[in-house]
Coordinates of C-alpha atoms and ligand atoms in Angstrom, one line a residue:
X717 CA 0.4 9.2 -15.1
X718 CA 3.7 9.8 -16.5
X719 CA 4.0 12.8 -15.6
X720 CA 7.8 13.3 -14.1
X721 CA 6.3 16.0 -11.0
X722 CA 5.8 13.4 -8.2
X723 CA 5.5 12.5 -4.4
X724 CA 6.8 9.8 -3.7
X725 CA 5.7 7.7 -0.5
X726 CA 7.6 5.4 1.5
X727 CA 5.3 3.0 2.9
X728 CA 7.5 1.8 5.4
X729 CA 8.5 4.7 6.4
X730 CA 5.1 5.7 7.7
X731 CA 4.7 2.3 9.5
X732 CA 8.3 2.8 11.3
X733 CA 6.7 6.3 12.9
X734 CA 3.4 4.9 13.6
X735 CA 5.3 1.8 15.4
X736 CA 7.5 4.4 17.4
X737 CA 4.2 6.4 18.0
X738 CA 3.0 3.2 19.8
X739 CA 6.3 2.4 21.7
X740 CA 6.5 6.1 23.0
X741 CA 3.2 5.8 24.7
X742 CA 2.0 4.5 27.4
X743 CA 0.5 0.7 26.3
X744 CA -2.6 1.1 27.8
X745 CA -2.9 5.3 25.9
X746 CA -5.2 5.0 22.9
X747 CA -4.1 6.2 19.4
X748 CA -6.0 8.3 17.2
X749 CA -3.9 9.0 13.9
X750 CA -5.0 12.6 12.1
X751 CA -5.3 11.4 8.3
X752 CA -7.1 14.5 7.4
X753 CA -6.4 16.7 4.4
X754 CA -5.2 13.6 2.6
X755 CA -3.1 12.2 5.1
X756 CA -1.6 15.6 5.2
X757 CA -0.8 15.2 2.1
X758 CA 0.3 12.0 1.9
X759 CA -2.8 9.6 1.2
X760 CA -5.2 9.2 3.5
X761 CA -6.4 5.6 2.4
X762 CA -2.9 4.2 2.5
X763 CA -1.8 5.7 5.9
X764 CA -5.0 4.6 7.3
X765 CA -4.4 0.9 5.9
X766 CA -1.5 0.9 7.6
X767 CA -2.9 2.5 10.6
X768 CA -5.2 -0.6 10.6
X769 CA -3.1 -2.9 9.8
X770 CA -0.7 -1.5 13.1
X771 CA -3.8 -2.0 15.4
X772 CA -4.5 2.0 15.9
X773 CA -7.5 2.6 17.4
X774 CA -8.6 5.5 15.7
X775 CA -8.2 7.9 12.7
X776 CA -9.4 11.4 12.7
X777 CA -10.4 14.1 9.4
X778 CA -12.0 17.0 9.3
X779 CA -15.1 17.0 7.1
X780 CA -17.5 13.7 6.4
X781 CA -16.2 13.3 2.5
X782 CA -12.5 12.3 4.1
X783 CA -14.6 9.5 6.5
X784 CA -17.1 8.4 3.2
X785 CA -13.2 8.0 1.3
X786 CA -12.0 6.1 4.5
X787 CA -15.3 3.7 4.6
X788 CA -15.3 3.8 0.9
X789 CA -11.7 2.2 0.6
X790 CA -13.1 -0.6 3.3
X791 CA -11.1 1.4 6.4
X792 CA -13.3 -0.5 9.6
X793 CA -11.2 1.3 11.9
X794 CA -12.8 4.1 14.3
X795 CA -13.1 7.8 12.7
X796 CA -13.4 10.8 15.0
X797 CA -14.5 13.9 12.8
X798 CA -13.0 16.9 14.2
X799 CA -15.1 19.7 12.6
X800 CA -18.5 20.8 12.6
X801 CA -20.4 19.4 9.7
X802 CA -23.4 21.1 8.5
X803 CA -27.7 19.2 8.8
X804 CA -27.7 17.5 5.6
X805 CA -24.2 15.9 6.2
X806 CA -25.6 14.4 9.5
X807 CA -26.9 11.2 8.2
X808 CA -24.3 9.9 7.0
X809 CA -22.2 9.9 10.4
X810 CA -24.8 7.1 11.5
X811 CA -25.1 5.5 8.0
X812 CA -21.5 5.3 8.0
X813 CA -20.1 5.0 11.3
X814 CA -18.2 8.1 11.7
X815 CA -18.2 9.9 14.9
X816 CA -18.5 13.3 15.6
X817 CA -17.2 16.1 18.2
X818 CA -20.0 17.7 19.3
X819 CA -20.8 20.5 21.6
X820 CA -22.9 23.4 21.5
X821 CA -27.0 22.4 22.4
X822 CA -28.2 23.8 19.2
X823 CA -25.7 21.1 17.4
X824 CA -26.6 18.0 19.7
X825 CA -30.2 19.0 19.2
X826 CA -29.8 18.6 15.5
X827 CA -27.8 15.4 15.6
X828 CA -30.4 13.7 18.1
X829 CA -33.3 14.1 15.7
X830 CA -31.1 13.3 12.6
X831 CA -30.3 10.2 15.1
X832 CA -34.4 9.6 16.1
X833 CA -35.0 10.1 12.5
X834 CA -31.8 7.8 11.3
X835 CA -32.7 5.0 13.4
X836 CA -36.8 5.1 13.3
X837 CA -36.4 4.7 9.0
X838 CA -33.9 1.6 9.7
X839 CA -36.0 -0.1 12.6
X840 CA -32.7 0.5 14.8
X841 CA -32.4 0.3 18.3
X842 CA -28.6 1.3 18.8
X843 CA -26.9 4.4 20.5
X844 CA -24.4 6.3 18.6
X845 CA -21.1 8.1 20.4
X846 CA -20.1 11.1 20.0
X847 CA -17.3 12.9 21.6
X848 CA -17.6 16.1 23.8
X849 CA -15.2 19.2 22.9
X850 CA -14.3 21.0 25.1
X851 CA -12.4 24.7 25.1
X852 CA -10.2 25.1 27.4
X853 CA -7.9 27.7 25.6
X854 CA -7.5 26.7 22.5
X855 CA -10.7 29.4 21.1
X856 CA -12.0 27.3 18.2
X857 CA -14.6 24.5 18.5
X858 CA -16.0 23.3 22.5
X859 CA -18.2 24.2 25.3
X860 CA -16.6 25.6 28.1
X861 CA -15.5 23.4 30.6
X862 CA -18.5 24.5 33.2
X863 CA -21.4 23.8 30.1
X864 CA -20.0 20.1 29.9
X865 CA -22.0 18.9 32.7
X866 CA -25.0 20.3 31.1
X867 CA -24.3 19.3 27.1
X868 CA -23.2 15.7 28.3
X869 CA -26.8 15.3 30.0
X870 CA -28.5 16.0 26.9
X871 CA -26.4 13.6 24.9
X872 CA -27.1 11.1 28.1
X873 CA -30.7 11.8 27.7
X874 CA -31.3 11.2 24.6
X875 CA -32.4 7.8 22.8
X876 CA -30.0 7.3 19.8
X877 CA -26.7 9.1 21.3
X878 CA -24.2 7.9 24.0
X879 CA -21.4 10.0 25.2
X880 CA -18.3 7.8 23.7
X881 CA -15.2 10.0 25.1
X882 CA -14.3 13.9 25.9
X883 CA -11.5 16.0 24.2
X884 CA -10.0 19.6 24.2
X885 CA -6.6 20.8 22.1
X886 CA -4.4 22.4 23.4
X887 CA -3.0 26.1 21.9
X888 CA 0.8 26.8 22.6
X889 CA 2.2 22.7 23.4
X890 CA 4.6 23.2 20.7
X891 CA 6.1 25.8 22.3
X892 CA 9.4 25.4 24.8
X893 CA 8.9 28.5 26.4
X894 CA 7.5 29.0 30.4
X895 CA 4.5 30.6 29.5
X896 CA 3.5 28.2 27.0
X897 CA 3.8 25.5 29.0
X898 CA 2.2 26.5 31.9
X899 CA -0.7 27.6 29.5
X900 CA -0.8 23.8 28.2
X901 CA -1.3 23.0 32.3
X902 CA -3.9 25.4 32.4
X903 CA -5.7 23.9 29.9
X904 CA -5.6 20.6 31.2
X905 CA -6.1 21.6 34.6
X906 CA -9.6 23.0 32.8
X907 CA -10.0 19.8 30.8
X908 CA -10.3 17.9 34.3
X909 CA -12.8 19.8 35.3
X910 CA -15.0 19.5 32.4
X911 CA -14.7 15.9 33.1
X912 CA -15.3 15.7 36.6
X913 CA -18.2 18.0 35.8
X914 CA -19.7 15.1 33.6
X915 CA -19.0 12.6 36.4
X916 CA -21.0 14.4 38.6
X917 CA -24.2 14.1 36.4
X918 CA -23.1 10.5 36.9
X919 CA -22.2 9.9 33.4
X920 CA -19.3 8.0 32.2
X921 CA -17.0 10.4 29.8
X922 CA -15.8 7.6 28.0
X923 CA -12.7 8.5 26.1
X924 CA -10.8 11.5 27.2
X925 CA -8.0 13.1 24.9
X926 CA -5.9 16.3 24.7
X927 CA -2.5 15.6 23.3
X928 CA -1.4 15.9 19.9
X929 CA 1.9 15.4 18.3
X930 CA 3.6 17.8 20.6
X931 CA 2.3 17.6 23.7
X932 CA 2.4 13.5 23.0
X933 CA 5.9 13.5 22.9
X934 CA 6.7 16.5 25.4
X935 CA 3.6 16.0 28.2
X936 CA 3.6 12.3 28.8
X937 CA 1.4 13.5 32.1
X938 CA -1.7 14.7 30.2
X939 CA -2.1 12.1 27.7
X940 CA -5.5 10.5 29.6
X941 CA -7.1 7.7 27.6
X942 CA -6.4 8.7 24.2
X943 CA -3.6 10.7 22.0
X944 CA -3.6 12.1 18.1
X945 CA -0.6 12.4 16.2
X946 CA -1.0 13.7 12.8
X947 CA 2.4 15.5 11.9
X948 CA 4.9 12.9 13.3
X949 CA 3.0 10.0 12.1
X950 CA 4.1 11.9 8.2
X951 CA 7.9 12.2 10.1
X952 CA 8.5 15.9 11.4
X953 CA 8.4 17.3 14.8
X954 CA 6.2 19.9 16.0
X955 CA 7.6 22.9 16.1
X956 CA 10.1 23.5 19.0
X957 CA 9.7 19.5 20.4
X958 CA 12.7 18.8 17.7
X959 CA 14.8 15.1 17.7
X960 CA 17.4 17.3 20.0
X961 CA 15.6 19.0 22.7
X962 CA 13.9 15.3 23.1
X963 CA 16.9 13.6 22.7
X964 CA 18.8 16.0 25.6
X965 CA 15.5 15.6 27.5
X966 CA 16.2 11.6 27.7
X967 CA 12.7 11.0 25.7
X968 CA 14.5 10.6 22.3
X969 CA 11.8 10.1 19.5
X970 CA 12.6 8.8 16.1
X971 CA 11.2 9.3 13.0
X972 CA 11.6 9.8 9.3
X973 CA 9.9 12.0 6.7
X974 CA 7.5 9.9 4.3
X975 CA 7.5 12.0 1.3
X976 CA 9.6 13.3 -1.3
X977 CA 8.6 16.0 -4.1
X978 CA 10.7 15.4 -7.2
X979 CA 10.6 16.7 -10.9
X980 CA 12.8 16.4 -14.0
X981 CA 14.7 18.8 -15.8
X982 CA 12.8 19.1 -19.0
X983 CA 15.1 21.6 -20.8
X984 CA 18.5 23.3 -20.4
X985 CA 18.9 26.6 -22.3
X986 CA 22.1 28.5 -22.4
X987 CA 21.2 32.6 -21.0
X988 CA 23.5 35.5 -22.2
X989 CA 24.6 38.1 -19.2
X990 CA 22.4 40.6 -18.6
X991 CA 19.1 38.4 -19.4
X992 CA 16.2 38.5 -17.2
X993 CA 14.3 35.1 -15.7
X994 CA 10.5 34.8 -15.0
X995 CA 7.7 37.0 -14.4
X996 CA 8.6 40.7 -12.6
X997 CA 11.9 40.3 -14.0
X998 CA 13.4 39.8 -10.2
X999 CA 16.6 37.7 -11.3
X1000 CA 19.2 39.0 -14.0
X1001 CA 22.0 36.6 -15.0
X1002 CA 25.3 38.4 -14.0
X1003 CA 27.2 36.3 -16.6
X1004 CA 26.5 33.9 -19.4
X1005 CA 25.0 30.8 -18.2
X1006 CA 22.6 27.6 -18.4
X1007 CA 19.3 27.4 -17.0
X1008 CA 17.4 24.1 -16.3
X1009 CA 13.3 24.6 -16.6
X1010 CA 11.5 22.6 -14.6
X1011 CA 8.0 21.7 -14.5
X1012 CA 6.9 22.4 -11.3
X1013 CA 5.2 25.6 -9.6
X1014 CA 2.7 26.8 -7.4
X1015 CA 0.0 25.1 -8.6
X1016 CA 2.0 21.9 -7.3
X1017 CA 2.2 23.4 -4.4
X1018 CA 5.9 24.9 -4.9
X1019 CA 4.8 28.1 -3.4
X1020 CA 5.9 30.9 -4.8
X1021 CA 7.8 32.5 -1.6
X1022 CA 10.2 29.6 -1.4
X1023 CA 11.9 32.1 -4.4
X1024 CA 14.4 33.3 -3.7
X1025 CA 15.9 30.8 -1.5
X1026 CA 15.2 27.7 -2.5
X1027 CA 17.8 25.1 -4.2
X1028 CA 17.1 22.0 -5.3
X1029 CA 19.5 19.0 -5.9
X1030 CA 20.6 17.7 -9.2
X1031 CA 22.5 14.5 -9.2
X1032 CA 23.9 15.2 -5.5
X1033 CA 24.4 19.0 -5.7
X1034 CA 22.1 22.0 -5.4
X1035 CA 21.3 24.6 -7.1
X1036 CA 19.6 27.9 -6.9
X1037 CA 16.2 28.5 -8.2
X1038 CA 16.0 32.0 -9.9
X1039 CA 13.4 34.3 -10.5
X1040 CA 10.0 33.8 -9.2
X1041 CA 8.2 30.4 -9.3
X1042 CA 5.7 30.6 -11.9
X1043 CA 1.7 28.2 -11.3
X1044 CA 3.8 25.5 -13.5
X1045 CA 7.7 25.6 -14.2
X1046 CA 10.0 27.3 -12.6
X1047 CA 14.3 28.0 -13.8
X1048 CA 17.2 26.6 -12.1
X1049 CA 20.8 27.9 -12.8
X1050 CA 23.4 25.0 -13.1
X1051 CA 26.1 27.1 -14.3
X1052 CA 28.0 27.4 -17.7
X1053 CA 28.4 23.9 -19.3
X1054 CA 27.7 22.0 -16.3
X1055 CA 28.8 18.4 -16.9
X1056 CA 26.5 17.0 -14.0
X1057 CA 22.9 17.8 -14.9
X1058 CA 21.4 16.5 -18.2
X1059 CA 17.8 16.8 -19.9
X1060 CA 15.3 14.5 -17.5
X1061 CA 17.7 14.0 -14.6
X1062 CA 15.7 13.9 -11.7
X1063 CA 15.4 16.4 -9.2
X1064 CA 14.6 16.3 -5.9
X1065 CA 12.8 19.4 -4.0
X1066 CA 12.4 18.1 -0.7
X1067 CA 12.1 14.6 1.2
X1068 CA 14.0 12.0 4.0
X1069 CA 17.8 11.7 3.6
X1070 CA 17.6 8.5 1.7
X1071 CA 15.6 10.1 -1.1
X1072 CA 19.0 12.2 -1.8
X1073 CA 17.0 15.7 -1.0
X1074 CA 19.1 17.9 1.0
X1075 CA 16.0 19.8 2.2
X1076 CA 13.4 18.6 4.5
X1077 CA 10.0 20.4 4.9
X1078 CA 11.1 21.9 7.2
X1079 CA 13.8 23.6 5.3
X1080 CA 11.1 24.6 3.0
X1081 CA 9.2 25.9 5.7
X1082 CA 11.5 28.4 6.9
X1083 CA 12.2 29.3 3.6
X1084 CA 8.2 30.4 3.2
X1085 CA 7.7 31.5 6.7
X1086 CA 5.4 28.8 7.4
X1087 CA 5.3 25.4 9.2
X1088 CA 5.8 22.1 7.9
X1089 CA 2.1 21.3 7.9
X1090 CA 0.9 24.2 5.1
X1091 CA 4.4 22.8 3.2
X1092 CA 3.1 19.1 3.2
X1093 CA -0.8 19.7 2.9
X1094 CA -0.2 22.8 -0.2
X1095 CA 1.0 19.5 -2.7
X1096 CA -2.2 19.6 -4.6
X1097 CA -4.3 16.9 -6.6
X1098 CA -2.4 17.3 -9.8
X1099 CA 0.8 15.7 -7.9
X1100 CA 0.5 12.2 -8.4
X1101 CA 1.2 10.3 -5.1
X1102 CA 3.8 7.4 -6.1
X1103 CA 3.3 4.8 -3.0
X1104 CA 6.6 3.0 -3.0
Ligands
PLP1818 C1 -4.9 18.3 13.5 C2 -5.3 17.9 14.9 C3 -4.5 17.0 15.6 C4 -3.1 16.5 15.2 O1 -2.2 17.6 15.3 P1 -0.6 17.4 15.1 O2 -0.1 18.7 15.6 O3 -0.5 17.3 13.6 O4 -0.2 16.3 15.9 C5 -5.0 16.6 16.8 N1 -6.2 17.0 17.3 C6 -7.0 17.9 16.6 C7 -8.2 18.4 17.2 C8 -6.5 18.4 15.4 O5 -7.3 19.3 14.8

């Protein structure tokens, strides 16, 4: 584990966002905290401890192995599973209290005789929630707002299933622009009725939530019973909702990135004019120069289209990378005799100002025509997370 390609994560750094999460929302709005695909990258057993430990009242993935790693690491806290899971992974929402969005009758079919089945082999008399989705707009997962009645009956009918809370996700709330937003009312003006249509059966919806990280800071009037955060918990905003249009809104937000992505230069070799660097031969060195190889590339999840673009810092300055990012290293040019950057000085690719990175994910983002979130959650396995 000594290898010098690392994230490092600031503990407290993701404690300070989830504590401003908490003091942004209303005190009696729920929290549910998206820790899926690791933590989006960051470690989804350490942001869920802390998560805990801050009194969050649920945590949300995306498949049942992320909830088995959560219950395996002694995480008590609630866990909402956003996605569908297939039969045979059924069980283990009841063995393991995990609970699922469901929606669709052929689905709640399935889960109430996995449930009949579950609690007839443990001598169990208990009901299990699950939360209804709901479509209003979004065109992934839900029922559509005028089937809710209908699919919430079945869940109320059944033995082993309770209806624990109703939810829908909204499509364009990270977007400033008039149609966006009035899409984002739309689909909560839909959302209500899919409740009131499960009221009318005379069954209590239970938990209702729409809002994610955008529309949690930008659409304080839809946040019903229940919010989830995932990208601001990790400390970027969502899209257009940036620190500045919130701040000149008077709803200022404040937060700080968690993770930094650093490396070490692991050779410095001096390149005649005229050479060529990396694969396709894209960059040629207009004069002589030295190069710094790093170990880092796309397999890290340096993605290959932050080239060219992309500088990294070295000891407080950046500096270009050149030529195309290769799965493992990738070349740097410091300049002719540079007296600042020597073998194994540490560089930083991106992270919070404090780290000494001068680009954010964001910056990265940009650079690859992408969003923070694919930036954050493409850092794969072999980059050791370093919790600090
Ligand atoms: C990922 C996800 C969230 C969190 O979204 P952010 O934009 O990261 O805040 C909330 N709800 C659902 C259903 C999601 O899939």
């Amino acid at each position: 584990m000594n290898r010098c390609t690392k994230a490092i994560i600031y503990k407290e750094n993701l404690k300070y966002n989830l504590q401003q999460i908490r003091k942004y929302v209303d005190k009696n709005v729920k929290i549910c905290v998206a820790v899926k695909a690791d933590g989006y990258g960051h470690n989804a057993v350490l942001t869920a401890q802390i998560a805990q430990e801050e009194g969050i009242d649920f945590l949300a993935v995306a498949t049942v192995d992320e909830a088995l790693e959560l219950r395996n690491a002694g995480i008590k806290t609630n866990i909402l599973l956003l996605s569908i899971c297939t039969p045979p992974e059924m069980n283990d929402l009841f063995e393991y209290q995990i609970t699922p969005l469901v929606f669709s009758k052929e689905y709640i079919t399935l889960l109430i005789k996995t449930a009949d089945l579950f609690c007839e082999t443990h001598n169990l008399n208990t009901k299990f929630k699950v939360h209804l989705a709901v479509d209003t707009g979004m065109g992934r997962i839900g029922c559509y707002p005028e089937e809710a009645g209908e699919q919430a009956k079945l869940i109320a009918d059944s033995k082993h299933l309770e209806l624990g809370g109703m939810c829908t996700h909204f499509a364009v709330s990270d977007s400033l622009s008039d149609d966006n937003q009035k899409y984002t009312m739309q689909q909560y003006e839909q959302f209500k009725i899919a409740v009131e249509n499960v009221k009318a059966q005379g069954i209590n919806p239970g938990i209702c939530s729409c809002g994610s990280s955008a529309a949690l800071l930008n659409n304080p009037e839809v946040h019903f019973d229940m919010v989830r955060p995932g990208i601001i918990t990790y400390g970027y905003y969502p899209d257009e909702i940036t620190h500045e249009y919130l701040t000149s809104k008077g709803k200022s937000f404040d937060i700080k990135p968690v993770l930094t992505l650093e490396t070490k230069v692991v050779a410095i070799r001096h390149f005649y004019k005229g050479k060529s660097i990396s694969y396709g031969r894209t960059y040629t060195c207009e004069e002589d120069t030295d190069i710094a190889v790093l170990p880092i590339g796309y397999a890290d999840g340096l993605l290959r289209r932050y080239s060219p673009g992309l500088e990294v810092t070295i000891n407080g300055k950046n500096y270009p990378v050149c030529g195309r990012i290769c799965m493992d290293q990738c070349m740097v040019n410091i300049g002719k005799d540079n007296k600042d950057v020597h073998l194994w000085d540490k560089v930083l690719i991106f992270g919070p100002k404090e780290s000494g990175a001068s680009n954010t994910a964001d910056d990265l983002a940009k650079l690859g025509k992408t969003i923070s979130y694919e930036v954050l959650t493409s850092i794969t396995k072999r980059v050791q997370r370093v919790i600090i």
